[in-house]
C-alpha positions as semicolon CSV with decimal commas, in nm:
position;residue;x (nm);y (nm);z (nm)
1;M;14,294;-7,028;5,814
2;L;14,173;-6,677;5,862
3;I;14,274;-6,531;6,198
4;D;14,282;-6,210;6,325
5;T;14,492;-6,009;6,622
6;F;14,209;-6,107;6,856
7;D;14,253;-6,471;6,763
8;R;13,904;-6,499;6,621
9;V;13,927;-6,728;6,309
10;A;13,680;-6,717;6,038
11;T;13,459;-7,003;5,914
12;D;13,170;-6,829;5,787
13;L;13,186;-6,673;5,463
14;R;12,895;-6,437;5,353
15;V;12,893;-6,389;4,966
16;S;12,660;-6,132;4,819
17;L;12,603;-6,218;4,475
18;T;12,427;-5,875;4,349
19;D;12,311;-5,577;4,472
20;R;11,978;-5,557;4,296
21;C;11,661;-5,662;4,508
22;N;11,289;-5,632;4,409
23;L;11,202;-5,507;4,708
24;R;11,245;-5,141;4,850
25;C;11,256;-5,194;5,202
26;T;11,217;-4,838;5,423
27;Y;11,497;-4,943;5,647
28;C;11,737;-5,061;5,340
29;M;11,695;-4,807;5,045
30;P;11,510;-4,538;4,915
31;E;11,169;-4,562;4,745
32;E;11,338;-4,470;4,418
33;G;11,602;-4,741;4,420
34;L;11,978;-4,692;4,418
35;Q;12,257;-4,681;4,135
36;W;12,331;-5,049;4,068
37;L;12,675;-5,157;3,988
38;A;12,738;-5,168;3,627
39;K;12,746;-5,568;3,509
40;P;13,120;-5,550;3,460
41;D;13,182;-5,441;3,804
42;L;12,998;-5,774;3,950
43;L;13,189;-6,103;3,991
44;S;13,117;-6,358;3,744
45;D;12,985;-6,710;3,853
46;D;13,360;-6,872;3,771
47;E;13,496;-6,581;3,988
48;I;13,243;-6,632;4,287
49;V;13,322;-7,007;4,268
50;R;13,680;-6,991;4,254
51;L;13,677;-6,767;4,550
52;I;13,481;-7,004;4,725
53;R;13,715;-7,271;4,647
54;I;14,026;-7,115;4,761
55;A;13,793;-7,005;5,092
56;V;13,694;-7,374;5,138
57;T;13,995;-7,582;5,057
58;T;14,283;-7,311;5,167
59;L;14,118;-7,089;5,435
60;G;13,931;-7,319;5,641
61;I;13,584;-7,178;5,568
62;T;13,294;-7,429;5,638
63;E;13,002;-7,253;5,592
64;V;12,874;-7,038;5,264
65;R;12,561;-6,815;5,310
66;F;12,466;-6,643;4,991
67;T;12,309;-6,318;5,031
68;G;12,243;-5,987;4,802
69;G;12,069;-5,757;4,773
70;E;11,802;-6,034;4,665
71;P;12,019;-6,356;4,570
72;L;11,747;-6,530;4,403
73;L;11,767;-6,219;4,111
74;R;12,110;-6,402;4,026
75;P;12,036;-6,589;3,700
76;G;12,326;-6,846;3,778
77;L;12,262;-6,895;4,134
78;V;12,160;-7,297;4,120
79;G;12,483;-7,335;3,894
80;I;12,689;-7,159;4,140
81;V;12,505;-7,382;4,455
82;E;12,563;-7,691;4,280
83;R;12,942;-7,607;4,179
84;C;13,029;-7,541;4,539
85;A;12,850;-7,837;4,672
86;A;13,092;-8,042;4,453
87;L;13,362;-7,893;4,668
88;E;13,613;-8,108;4,920
89;P;13,553;-8,027;5,170
90;R;13,175;-7,985;5,133
91;P;13,100;-7,656;5,299
92;R;12,732;-7,594;5,430
93;M;12,537;-7,388;5,195
94;S;12,248;-7,128;5,293
95;L;12,068;-6,858;5,148
96;T;11,933;-6,534;5,299
97;T;11,647;-6,407;5,064
98;N;11,313;-6,189;5,073
99;G;11,122;-6,525;4,957
100;I;10,956;-6,382;4,669
101;G;11,122;-6,605;4,418
102;L;11,137;-6,946;4,640
103;K;10,810;-7,082;4,549
104;R;10,970;-7,150;4,174
105;T;11,349;-7,213;4,308
106;A;11,327;-7,412;4,619
107;V;11,302;-7,767;4,478
108;A;11,589;-7,667;4,244
109;L;11,824;-7,521;4,506
110;K;11,754;-7,798;4,702
111;A;11,849;-8,077;4,454
112;A;12,173;-7,837;4,388
113;G;12,286;-7,892;4,724
114;L;12,163;-7,601;4,915
115;D;12,109;-7,670;5,277
116;R;11,869;-7,402;5,420
117;V;11,702;-7,091;5,395
118;N;11,677;-6,742;5,576
119;V;11,336;-6,556;5,486
120;S;11,299;-6,185;5,572
121;L;10,928;-6,112;5,661
122;D;10,854;-5,872;5,906
123;T;10,475;-5,870;5,922
124;L;10,168;-6,111;5,872
125;R;9,943;-5,800;5,770
126;P;9,967;-5,750;5,359
127;D;9,894;-5,382;5,421
128;V;10,159;-5,306;5,653
129;F;10,416;-5,539;5,421
130;K;10,332;-5,301;5,147
131;T;10,397;-5,010;5,355
132;L;10,762;-5,146;5,488
133;T;10,849;-5,277;5,160
134;R;10,690;-5,030;4,891
135;R;10,582;-5,357;4,720
136;D;10,266;-5,578;4,741
137;R;10,416;-5,907;4,751
138;H;10,286;-6,043;5,097
139;R;10,157;-6,363;4,951
140;D;10,454;-6,456;4,727
141;V;10,685;-6,439;5,063
142;L;10,442;-6,673;5,250
143;D;10,430;-6,897;4,958
144;G;10,815;-6,901;4,925
145;L;10,810;-7,004;5,248
146;E;10,615;-7,281;5,221
147;A;10,780;-7,395;4,910
148;A;11,108;-7,377;5,096
149;R;11,001;-7,593;5,395
150;N;10,841;-7,865;5,168
151;A;11,158;-7,895;4,977
152;G;11,357;-7,942;5,280
153;L;11,542;-7,634;5,285
154;T;11,497;-7,675;5,684
155;P;11,548;-7,532;5,972
156;V;11,353;-7,247;5,770
157;K;11,445;-6,921;5,954
158;V;11,237;-6,644;5,954
159;N;11,423;-6,272;6,000
160;T;11,224;-5,999;6,139
161;V;11,276;-5,602;6,185
162;L;11,043;-5,435;6,435
163;M;10,986;-5,073;6,335
164;P;10,835;-4,813;6,564
165;G;10,469;-4,747;6,468
166;L;10,425;-4,981;6,181
167;N;10,450;-5,323;6,328
168;D;10,619;-5,343;6,674
169;D;10,290;-5,490;6,805
170;E;10,322;-5,815;6,601
171;A;10,594;-5,991;6,791
172;P;10,391;-6,205;7,006
173;D;10,154;-6,308;6,683
174;L;10,458;-6,367;6,433
175;L;10,583;-6,591;6,738
176;A;10,258;-6,788;6,748
177;W;10,250;-6,809;6,332
178;A;10,622;-6,925;6,372
179;V;10,550;-7,227;6,583
180;E;10,248;-7,314;6,406
181;H;10,420;-7,307;6,064
182;D;10,729;-7,495;6,206
183;Y;10,971;-7,185;6,139
184;E;11,221;-7,058;6,354
185;L;11,170;-6,653;6,382
186;R;11,445;-6,450;6,475
187;F;11,406;-6,063;6,533
188;I;11,660;-5,857;6,433
189;E;11,733;-5,507;6,602
190;Q;11,709;-5,264;6,340
191;M;12,072;-5,149;6,223
192;P;12,198;-4,866;6,050
193;L;12,212;-4,992;5,687
194;D;11,982;-4,768;5,500
195;A;12,134;-4,549;5,232
196;Q;11,936;-4,284;5,313
197;H;12,073;-4,284;5,680
198;G;11,747;-4,242;5,832
199;W;11,795;-4,453;6,137
200;K;11,810;-4,352;6,477
201;R;11,921;-4,518;6,781
202;D;11,677;-4,326;7,021
203;G;11,408;-4,471;6,808
204;M;11,481;-4,830;6,772
205;I;11,286;-5,128;6,909
206;T;11,546;-5,297;7,140
207;A;11,599;-5,643;7,246
208;G;11,445;-5,578;7,576
209;D;11,145;-5,458;7,392
210;I;11,113;-5,749;7,203
211;L;11,140;-6,006;7,476
212;E;10,899;-5,803;7,694
213;S;10,646;-5,826;7,444
214;L;10,691;-6,199;7,356
215;R;10,670;-6,255;7,755
216;T;10,305;-6,114;7,744
217;R;10,229;-6,461;7,583
218;F;10,486;-6,708;7,613
219;T;10,747;-6,845;7,874
220;L;11,090;-6,806;7,716
221;T;11,367;-6,997;7,859
222;A;11,697;-6,901;7,778
223;E;11,938;-7,175;7,619
224;D;12,280;-7,255;7,780
225;D;12,576;-7,000;7,659
226;G;12,753;-7,315;7,529
227;E;12,471;-7,390;7,271
228;R;12,501;-7,023;7,108
229;G;12,855;-7,068;6,987
230;S;12,964;-6,800;6,751
231;A;12,581;-6,754;6,659
232;P;12,471;-6,390;6,643
233;A;12,115;-6,472;6,802
234;E;12,062;-6,542;7,157
235;R;11,783;-6,793;7,153
236;W;11,490;-6,918;7,415
237;L;11,305;-7,218;7,409
238;V;10,928;-7,130;7,357
239;D;10,709;-7,278;7,665
240;G;10,933;-7,529;7,692
241;G;11,037;-7,596;7,370
242;P;11,066;-7,786;7,081
243;H;11,034;-7,412;6,906
244;R;11,304;-7,141;6,952
245;V;11,281;-6,766;6,893
246;G;11,622;-6,596;6,824
247;V;11,724;-6,237;6,888
248;I;11,980;-6,077;6,709
249;A;12,087;-5,769;6,933
250;S;12,334;-5,612;6,715
251;V;12,330;-5,246;6,831
252;T;12,236;-5,327;7,232
253;R;12,413;-5,655;7,268
254;P;12,708;-5,690;7,019
255;F;12,838;-6,041;6,977
256;C;13,201;-5,938;6,816
257;R;13,413;-6,106;7,029
258;A;13,274;-6,427;6,895
259;C;13,273;-6,335;6,570
260;D;13,355;-6,587;6,296
261;R;13,263;-6,411;5,971
262;T;13,434;-6,270;5,645
263;R;13,223;-6,107;5,386
264;L;13,288;-6,077;5,006
265;T;13,064;-5,817;4,820
266;A;12,916;-5,871;4,478
267;D;13,194;-5,650;4,334
268;G;13,462;-5,861;4,476
269;Q;13,563;-5,695;4,784
270;V;13,665;-5,873;5,109
271;R;13,513;-5,703;5,405
272;T;13,595;-5,799;5,766
273;C;13,256;-5,679;5,901
274;L;12,942;-5,561;5,788
275;F;13,037;-5,236;5,915
276;A;13,399;-5,214;5,821
277;R;13,490;-4,873;5,626
278;E;13,798;-5,074;5,468
279;E;13,784;-5,317;5,178
280;T;14,022;-5,536;5,018
281;D;14,008;-5,605;4,637
282;L;14,026;-5,954;4,540
283;R;13,868;-5,900;4,232
284;A;14,179;-5,720;4,069
285;A;14,390;-6,001;4,177
286;L;14,155;-6,250;3,985
287;R;14,125;-6,030;3,676
288;S;14,549;-6,006;3,641
289;D;14,560;-6,343;3,661
290;A;14,712;-6,388;4,021
291;P;14,732;-6,759;4,129
292;D;14,516;-6,896;4,408
293;E;14,816;-6,849;4,675
294;E;14,838;-6,487;4,620
295;V;14,475;-6,448;4,630
296;A;14,464;-6,641;4,979
297;R;14,755;-6,409;5,094
298;L;14,528;-6,091;5,039
299;W;14,238;-6,247;5,197
300;R;14,451;-6,341;5,516
301;L;14,634;-6,011;5,556
302;A;14,285;-5,838;5,546
303;M;14,107;-6,047;5,800
304;W;14,459;-6,013;6,034
305;G;14,325;-5,618;6,021
306;K;14,000;-5,692;6,175
307;K;13,888;-5,471;6,423
308;A;13,781;-5,573;6,784
309;G;13,427;-5,434;6,729
310;S;13,169;-5,292;6,477
311;G;13,120;-4,979;6,650
312;L;12,727;-5,013;6,670
313;D;12,778;-4,984;7,060
314;D;12,911;-4,624;7,006
315;P;12,610;-4,361;7,034
316;S;12,793;-4,178;6,824
317;F;12,831;-4,445;6,553
318;L;12,775;-4,312;6,203
319;Q;12,617;-4,532;5,902
320;P;12,860;-4,692;5,674
321;D;12,935;-4,524;5,331
322;R;12,792;-4,833;5,119
323;P;12,445;-4,962;5,130
324;M;12,350;-5,293;5,236
325;S;12,228;-5,427;4,924
326;A;12,617;-5,382;4,789
327;I;12,743;-5,544;5,093
328;G;12,523;-5,838;5,184
329;G;12,340;-5,907;5,493
């Protein structure tokens, strides 16, 4: 079991498969991209599967989320999913993606054992998409979403970040579109995850702003607190249901007290929080032929040191020293 000093138990593992991405979202990385990790620094497919096996069979992990960078850029992704689906007990598995490669991979991922996907899409307007991502791939994301839904990777969740002066007027349109296509929309407050350190708290679109905008067109009914559990999103029924919309208010309404996550970076480091400064090196243990018991011991020790909160609710918070693409969302 992965427990910390605040009696939180981690059952949800986020696994970054690569630091590379085929978009250049303004809130994530600079236009010229980043210096990617060298291939020898990345975990191999076998190393990833071994760590997930240890997490699932020894440490109590029940959910695995594959992230990046962009995880669909990982050549061995389908094989990794298939091998993890064969574990006993079988973890629930999902994928966070920008959706560009889903049209060609959704069926194979479903057949391999993936349960569902989260797809990032911030706008319904192709010109705004190009401005936000610096790439002209809007149609590819829409096609990927449709392919995921048709393949049964459901519920398909759409993650949206609203940016001042770009797409901050789109919340009601995005929700209407999500309801029409049977996607579950989740708005995420912009977090300080950009490598260029351009995030400013006083310019972000808050959860309150988002809900105020949505209520100009929809009636929102809050879910019971008991239904949320450790999920990061507060959810509301839309016009009485059955569709729901979520808001992840990481900055203005932190949910650290219920956090059940542990994170594995693409180069084999354990992070107890997306915004943690400290890392525990599991890659070195793997490559020095440490037994599973030693790897599990290091992981437990890392989680025991997890802090009470992320620090995002502190106005003086400084951005982490590693970009989001190296850590995993």
